mmCIF file of C-alpha atoms in Angstrom:
data_model
loop_
_atom_site.group_PDB
_atom_site.id
_atom_site.type_symbol
_atom_site.label_atom_id
_atom_site.label_comp_id
_atom_site.label_asym_id
_atom_site.label_seq_id
_atom_site.Cartn_x
_atom_site.Cartn_y
_atom_site.Cartn_z
ATOM 1 C CA MET A 1 97.674 97.889 99.763
ATOM 2 C CA LEU A 2 95.936 95.054 98.005
ATOM 3 C CA THR A 3 93.003 96.002 95.848
ATOM 4 C CA VAL A 4 90.089 93.714 95.072
ATOM 5 C CA SER A 5 91.076 93.922 91.412
ATOM 6 C CA ARG A 6 94.638 92.757 92.091
ATOM 7 C CA VAL A 7 93.506 89.993 94.434
ATOM 8 C CA THR A 8 90.946 88.800 91.880
ATOM 9 C CA THR A 9 93.476 88.786 89.041
ATOM 10 C CA ASP A 10 96.139 87.028 91.113
ATOM 11 C CA ILE A 11 93.724 84.385 92.383
ATOM 12 C CA MET A 12 92.378 83.656 88.889
ATOM 13 C CA THR A 13 95.943 83.429 87.524
ATOM 14 C CA THR A 14 97.104 81.177 90.358
ATOM 15 C CA ILE A 15 94.137 78.835 89.935
ATOM 16 C CA THR A 16 94.677 78.679 86.166
ATOM 17 C CA ASP A 17 98.393 77.971 86.638
ATOM 18 C CA ILE A 18 97.766 75.198 89.165
ATOM 19 C CA LEU A 19 95.040 73.577 87.080
ATOM 20 C CA GLY A 20 97.326 73.766 84.041
ATOM 21 C CA ASP A 21 96.368 71.336 81.314
ATOM 22 C CA GLY A 22 93.639 69.924 83.546
ATOM 23 C CA LEU A 23 91.514 73.018 82.940
ATOM 24 C CA ASP A 24 88.764 72.234 80.456
ATOM 25 C CA ASP A 25 88.750 74.691 77.531
ATOM 26 C CA ASP A 26 84.972 75.049 77.888
ATOM 27 C CA ILE A 27 85.184 76.273 81.483
ATOM 28 C CA GLU A 28 85.395 79.980 82.227
ATOM 29 C CA ILE A 29 86.614 80.840 85.702
ATOM 30 C CA THR A 30 84.493 83.535 87.339
ATOM 31 C CA GLU A 31 83.869 84.646 90.906
ATOM 32 C CA ASP A 32 80.780 82.414 90.933
ATOM 33 C CA SER A 33 82.720 79.322 89.844
ATOM 34 C CA ALA A 34 82.557 76.493 92.357
ATOM 35 C CA LEU A 35 86.073 75.233 92.992
ATOM 36 C CA THR A 36 85.015 71.639 92.413
ATOM 37 C CA ASP A 37 83.284 72.543 89.142
ATOM 38 C CA ILE A 38 86.505 73.938 87.687
ATOM 39 C CA GLY A 39 88.433 70.831 88.750
ATOM 40 C CA LEU A 40 90.201 72.161 91.835
ATOM 41 C CA ASN A 41 90.624 69.448 94.462
ATOM 42 C CA SER A 42 91.699 69.900 98.086
ATOM 43 C CA LEU A 43 95.408 69.422 97.359
ATOM 44 C CA MET A 44 95.238 71.990 94.567
ATOM 45 C CA LEU A 45 93.396 74.402 96.879
ATOM 46 C CA ALA A 46 96.180 73.993 99.425
ATOM 47 C CA ARG A 47 98.721 74.842 96.712
ATOM 48 C CA VAL A 48 96.672 77.910 95.732
ATOM 49 C CA ILE A 49 96.573 79.079 99.356
ATOM 50 C CA VAL A 50 100.331 78.577 99.843
ATOM 51 C CA SER A 51 101.052 80.492 96.640
ATOM 52 C CA LEU A 52 98.715 83.327 97.613
ATOM 53 C CA GLU A 53 100.215 83.526 101.095
ATOM 54 C CA GLN A 54 103.637 83.986 99.518
ATOM 55 C CA ASP A 55 102.338 86.567 97.032
ATOM 56 C CA PHE A 56 100.244 88.598 99.461
ATOM 57 C CA GLU A 57 102.236 87.922 102.656
ATOM 58 C CA ARG A 58 98.932 87.216 104.367
ATOM 59 C CA ASP A 59 97.111 84.133 105.565
ATOM 60 C CA PRO A 60 93.421 84.776 106.209
ATOM 61 C CA PHE A 61 93.012 81.284 107.646
ATOM 62 C CA SER A 62 95.640 81.379 110.397
ATOM 63 C CA ASP A 63 93.908 83.969 112.582
ATOM 64 C CA GLY A 64 90.551 82.208 112.563
ATOM 65 C CA SER A 65 88.741 84.992 110.701
ATOM 66 C CA HIS A 66 88.097 82.605 107.811
ATOM 67 C CA ALA A 67 87.844 78.829 107.619
ATOM 68 C CA ILE A 68 89.033 76.848 104.628
ATOM 69 C CA VAL A 69 85.906 74.682 104.854
ATOM 70 C CA ASP A 70 83.850 77.787 104.040
ATOM 71 C CA ILE A 71 85.647 78.326 100.720
ATOM 72 C CA HIS A 72 83.438 76.890 97.984
ATOM 73 C CA THR A 73 83.768 79.393 95.139
ATOM 74 C CA VAL A 74 86.423 81.605 93.622
ATOM 75 C CA GLY A 75 84.495 84.544 95.096
ATOM 76 C CA ASP A 76 84.764 83.035 98.595
ATOM 77 C CA LEU A 77 88.529 82.882 98.158
ATOM 78 C CA ILE A 78 88.655 86.474 96.904
ATOM 79 C CA ALA A 79 86.586 87.618 99.886
ATOM 80 C CA ALA A 80 88.899 85.836 102.320
ATOM 81 C CA TYR A 81 91.942 87.664 100.975
ATOM 82 C CA THR A 82 90.329 91.073 100.635
ATOM 83 C CA GLU A 83 88.824 91.007 104.137
ATOM 84 C CA VAL A 84 91.878 89.739 106.037
ATOM 85 C CA LYS A 85 93.783 92.094 108.300
ATOM 86 C CA PRO A 86 97.535 92.442 107.726
ATOM 87 C CA HIS A 87 99.613 90.244 110.008
ATOM 88 C CA ASP A 88 101.729 91.779 112.741
ATOM 89 C CA ASP A 89 105.487 91.319 112.530
#
């Protein structure tokens, strides 16, 4: 089972990896960080979501329980992955 702590750590790591050298040294990523403020654009967000779907084997956006347009902060992304129901296979 995914814990909030694991989801938070994995999301922060994934965002940091995708931003790479584009991440300003003065910026600290927190749950309150707006995705645009940390330099994450829509293509990068898509890459984050694909990576997280592979890691967690879940997609909180495919069942309609969450909408990507409602994701504005790191905390919004964490909430989407911690509130999603496991998919049925």
